[in-house]
Structure formats: structure tokens, C-alpha cells
Amino acid sequence: MSSANATLRIQDQEITLPLIVGSEGECAIDIRHLRDQTGTISYDDGYGNTGSCQSTITFIDGDRGILRYRGYPIEQLAEHSNFLEVAYLLIHGELPPPSHLRRFRQLVLGNAAIQQSMLHHFSGFPNNSHPMAMLSAMVNSLGCFYPQLASNDRSRELAQFEEAACILISKVRTLAAMSYRMKRDKPFIHPKTNVSYCSNFLHMMFSEPYADYVAREEVDRALNLILLLHADHEQNCSTSTVRMVASGGANLFASTAAGICALWGPAHGGANQAVLEMLQTIHDDGDDGTKFIEAAKSGDKQKRLMGFGHRVYKNYDPRAKILKKQCEDVLDALGLNDPLLDIALRLEEAALREDYFLSRKLYPNVDFYSGIIMRAIGIPVDMFTVMFAIGRMPGWLAHWKELAQAKSPIHRPRQIYTGHPARDFVPVENRPDP
Ligand code: SDX
């Protein structure tokens, strides 16, 4: 959507640049010809003010705490939908008719098993390997078993997109469970064919050869909600990475494996693990959170209140609101009393009385409460970011498809060079030793 113009004056040159206005009124200056017209580029370290694309998938209003997948408010999807239906919605753009949902579910649930020769990859990882390292490696390797789906021939890949997408949505879960088992030197548990997406994952995680784990309905529902709430979030770091890698023509397996790597960092998807470790430290120190909050106000990036703050939300993350309520429901349903939830609630209350957090609009984000639910389900902390990756897979796939269909150009940002001016080579014998 386009309308009106912006006028830009650079020294004695004045140019007009078109404005692009989105369906929710967001406005962008189209600077695609800025350098051609003026010889200058824009600068936006971290891209906080830069739109990389036009997208129809997810809408976020950070000031009002709004999140919608394909126009549907996250609150309604959380209450009435489920992870696989939302995955279909994100990928196809519409809620599925019953027959389409059945077919999609069958495609996903029927693709849970892993090729026998993939099992050997796991034996190559050291026992202390982080599950995210294993997951990204295994997702990329998966493409080797589907050369026809990982051909880097874009038109072929788009023609077979749904098959590849269902394989990835299904098998990322199996690979995750296998990385959990491998780390604990446990035998792999094969998927079942007659249980739900989440229950099958928990079966592959927690069953034993001699004793099946059967997920309680409340647990299946809680995990479904966590995955659904993580399914997409527009141009976050990992999704932008998927789009960056896809823009070079790379296939779905390589692009989503890159997304997993980007998600791993503690400033992004690794925050849920960091939140639990933070709450456990506060608990073990017998601190009521005051000491931690004081340290977080120092501005030291290493002492931040993990699970707080967001590049886009300058209000309460709507997902955090839903998860905070879900925490209490899940713990009640399971008859658990987790002291870390009490600490988290106290920490939030204390922080949101502090001008430091309020003045910077730092509120709980999706990671602040999600870990408490995963811990209640029995998922260990080192698997928290893996759960985020399983949830985000449909979003990555939807963005890969949107970029592929739009025939977007390769992503290649510019820079402002601030290094040495031209200088001549000095042979090593002429260089002074310090
Ligand atoms: C996710 O992008 C997405 O959509 C991501 C995500 C998704 O679904 O994909 O929503 C998932 O990644 C959520 C965020 C998880 N990360 C954390 O919880 C880690 C803790 N949060 C921060 O690192 C930080 O808030 C970020 C990275 C999330 C956002 O950082 P910004 O927007 O770049 O903010 P900034 O680093 O410029 O900080 C602005 C100010 C600074 O203080 P001043 O320099 O102004 O004095 O706020 C302070 C920061 O020091 N600040 C914090 C803080 N976060 C920012 N101070 C204490 N604790 C914090 N958590």
C-alpha cells in the first residue's frame, strides 16, 4: 500500500521519497532508491527503525501490546485454537476447513519418525552438547534425506512446500526429544501414530522402553499453548535470519537451521533458560529479588532482569499475560507449588514499581513465565530454548514461503566504513616487534 511522500533535504539537495502505509496504518519511508538519488545510505544499527519487508503474516503493536496472527488476536487463538491449527493458519493464511485440517494433521503426525541412518549422527556429539547445537545440525542434515525438497530450486521447493513444511514441523519435535535422550544416555523412544502432536513429543521425551509416559490433558494443553504463543513474531532476530538465508536461495532445511542458531542467544530465545536460572539463583541466595533488581538497574548487560524488556513491546507482552495466568492454572491442576513462581510474581511486582523499568518501558516478555510452565511439565532448563524453536518453526516456514513467493532480492545491507584509509603493505621483516 502506498500513499503521500516524504521530503528529504541533504545539504543543497532536496528529494521526495514515497511513503508506504500498511493495513494497520504503519508508515515507512521507501528508501530503495535513496543511494541512487543522493549517494547516501540510511544508518540503523540493529534495524530498530527499519522495515525489511512487507508481510501479511503477523501484526504487532508494541505500544498497545497487540499481537495477531493473520489478523486473529493471540488471545482468541490461545483460547480456542491449537498449535497445529495455528501452524496451518500461519503457513496458508486462513483457518483450515475441517478436511484441510485433517489432511495437514495427518501429514504432520505421519512424519514423526526419523530415518535410521540419522540416529548415528547423535553418537558423534559429546554428551555435554547443548540441545540447540544438536537441533540446528540435525535439522540442516534432514535436508540430505529429502534432496527433492532441499534442491535450492525455488519453483520446485514452492511446489512441494507443504510436504517439506509438515516434515519439519513434525521432525523438529522428534529430533528435539532425541537430543534430550542422547544427553542423558537414554535409548531413543520411537514416536506413536495415534496421539496428539504434544503428547507424542512428551512420549518421546519421557517414556521408557518398559514404561509409557502418557501426558495428562492439562499438560498437553499447557504445552500446546506454549508452542502456539511462540509460533510467530514478525521480524524478530531468528525469523529475520531465516529470511536472510532464504533470500540467497537456500532451502527450507538450511534456512530454518540458521533460525535455530539465531534463536539460541540469551538476548533472544535463550532468555527463557536464563530466566529460570535467574529465578533459581534468587531462590538459592535467599534474596527476595531486591538485590537482583538493584543489579539489573546498573545497565550492565550481564546483570539484566531476564524475561524483561522487548525491542517492540513497550507495554506488557500479551503472551506474557496469557502465560502468567496459565502458570497458576497448570500448577493448580498438577497440584504443584513452585517457589520460583512466587519469586517471579514478586519480582514483576517489585520491578514495576521501579522508575528505572517504567521509564524505559520494560515489562515482562514471553520468556518471563514460560519456563515455569515448562518446569512444571518436567522439561529441563537446557531444553527451554529448544521448545521455543519447536514453537517458532511454523512462523519461520511461513516467512520463508512469503519471501520465496515474493521473489525478494538477496538481503545485502550496506555499512559505513570507519576503518583505516588506504595504506601500503609492509613485509614482515620490516615490521617492528612490540
Ligand atoms: C524474545 O524480537 C522479538 O520479537 C523477540 C521475541 C520473539 O517472540 O521472537 O519476542 C522473543 O527474544 C523476547 C526477549 C527475550 N530477551 C530477554 O528477556 C533478555 C533481557 N532483555 C533485554 O536484553 C532487552 O530488553 C532486549 C534485548 C529484549 C531488547 O533490547 P533493546 O530494545 O535493544 O533495548 P536496549 O538494549 O537498547 O535497552 C534500552 C534500555 C537500556 O538502558 P539505558 O541504556 O537506556 O540506560 O533498557 C535497559 C538497557 O540497559 N534494559 C534493561 C533490560 N532490557 C533493557 N535493563 C535491565 N534489564 C533488562 N532486561
Short mmCIF file of C-alpha atoms and ligand atoms in Angstrom, two decimals, residues 233 236-237 266-269 271 296 299 301 304-311 314 317 319 356-357 360 362 365-367 388 392, ligand 1:
data_model
loop_
_atom_site.label_atom_id
_atom_site.label_comp_id
_atom_site.label_asym_id
_atom_site.label_seq_id
_atom_site.Cartn_x
_atom_site.Cartn_y
_atom_site.Cartn_z
CA HIS A 233 6.50 -12.81 15.99
CA ASN A 236 12.45 -10.99 15.28
CA CYS A 237 16.12 -11.91 15.17
CA PRO A 266 20.33 -15.20 25.64
CA ALA A 267 19.05 -11.86 24.28
CA HIS A 268 16.53 -13.78 22.15
CA GLY A 269 15.27 -17.33 22.55
CA ALA A 271 16.18 -15.86 27.59
CA ALA A 296 19.67 -5.01 36.90
CA GLY A 299 22.86 -1.02 32.98
CA LYS A 301 24.08 -6.19 30.09
CA ARG A 304 19.78 -7.63 33.16
CA LEU A 305 16.42 -8.78 34.51
CA MET A 306 15.97 -11.66 32.08
CA GLY A 307 12.48 -12.01 30.65
CA PHE A 308 12.01 -8.23 30.92
CA GLY A 309 12.14 -5.70 28.12
CA HIS A 310 11.48 -6.02 24.41
CA ARG A 311 12.61 -4.28 21.24
CA LYS A 314 6.83 -1.02 25.20
CA ASP A 317 3.82 -8.60 26.11
CA ARG A 319 1.87 -13.55 25.53
CA TYR A 356 14.06 2.51 36.10
CA PHE A 357 11.86 -0.13 34.43
CA ARG A 360 12.31 2.52 29.93
CA LEU A 362 10.49 -2.61 30.42
CA ASN A 365 8.04 -10.60 27.87
CA VAL A 366 7.08 -14.06 26.65
CA ASP A 367 10.08 -15.63 28.38
CA PHE A 388 10.91 -22.14 21.62
CA ARG A 392 8.64 -20.95 16.14
C1 SDX B 1 12.42 -12.56 22.69
O1 SDX B 1 12.05 -9.60 18.80
C2 SDX B 1 11.22 -10.44 19.22
O2 SDX B 1 10.08 -10.41 18.84
C3 SDX B 1 11.76 -11.46 20.20
C4 SDX B 1 10.74 -12.39 20.85
C5 SDX B 1 10.12 -13.31 19.83
O3 SDX B 1 9.00 -13.80 20.08
O4 SDX B 1 10.80 -13.66 18.84
O5 SDX B 1 9.71 -11.63 21.46
C6 SDX B 1 11.39 -13.27 21.89
O6 SDX B 1 13.56 -12.59 22.31
C7 SDX B 1 12.00 -11.77 23.89
C8 SDX B 1 13.19 -11.03 24.57
C9 SDX B 1 13.95 -12.02 25.42
N1 SDX B 1 15.19 -11.41 25.96
C10 SDX B 1 15.27 -11.08 27.26
O7 SDX B 1 14.36 -11.18 28.06
C11 SDX B 1 16.67 -10.62 27.67
C12 SDX B 1 16.52 -9.38 28.54
N2 SDX B 1 16.03 -8.30 27.72
C13 SDX B 1 17.00 -7.38 27.14
O8 SDX B 1 18.22 -7.92 26.79
C14 SDX B 1 16.38 -6.40 26.18
O9 SDX B 1 15.26 -5.89 26.78
C15 SDX B 1 16.05 -6.84 24.77
C16 SDX B 1 17.21 -7.45 24.08
C17 SDX B 1 14.93 -7.83 24.77
C18 SDX B 1 15.60 -5.60 23.99
O10 SDX B 1 16.67 -4.76 23.98
P1 SDX B 1 16.61 -3.31 23.25
O11 SDX B 1 15.27 -2.98 22.75
O12 SDX B 1 17.73 -3.30 22.26
O13 SDX B 1 16.85 -2.35 24.45
P2 SDX B 1 18.26 -1.79 24.82
O14 SDX B 1 19.23 -2.92 24.94
O15 SDX B 1 18.57 -0.65 23.89
O16 SDX B 1 17.97 -1.20 26.30
C19 SDX B 1 17.27 0.04 26.47
C20 SDX B 1 17.49 0.41 27.92
C21 SDX B 1 18.96 0.33 28.34
O17 SDX B 1 19.15 1.22 29.41
P3 SDX B 1 19.77 2.72 29.08
O18 SDX B 1 20.98 2.49 28.19
O19 SDX B 1 18.65 3.45 28.36
O20 SDX B 1 20.11 3.29 30.43
O21 SDX B 1 16.80 -0.53 28.76
C22 SDX B 1 17.74 -1.24 29.55
C23 SDX B 1 19.08 -1.07 28.88
O22 SDX B 1 20.15 -1.19 29.83
N3 SDX B 1 17.29 -2.63 29.56
C24 SDX B 1 17.29 -3.41 30.64
C25 SDX B 1 16.71 -4.62 30.23
N4 SDX B 1 16.39 -4.54 28.92
C26 SDX B 1 16.75 -3.31 28.50
N5 SDX B 1 17.72 -3.21 31.91
C27 SDX B 1 17.58 -4.23 32.78
N6 SDX B 1 17.01 -5.44 32.45
C28 SDX B 1 16.58 -5.65 31.19
N7 SDX B 1 16.03 -6.83 30.87
#
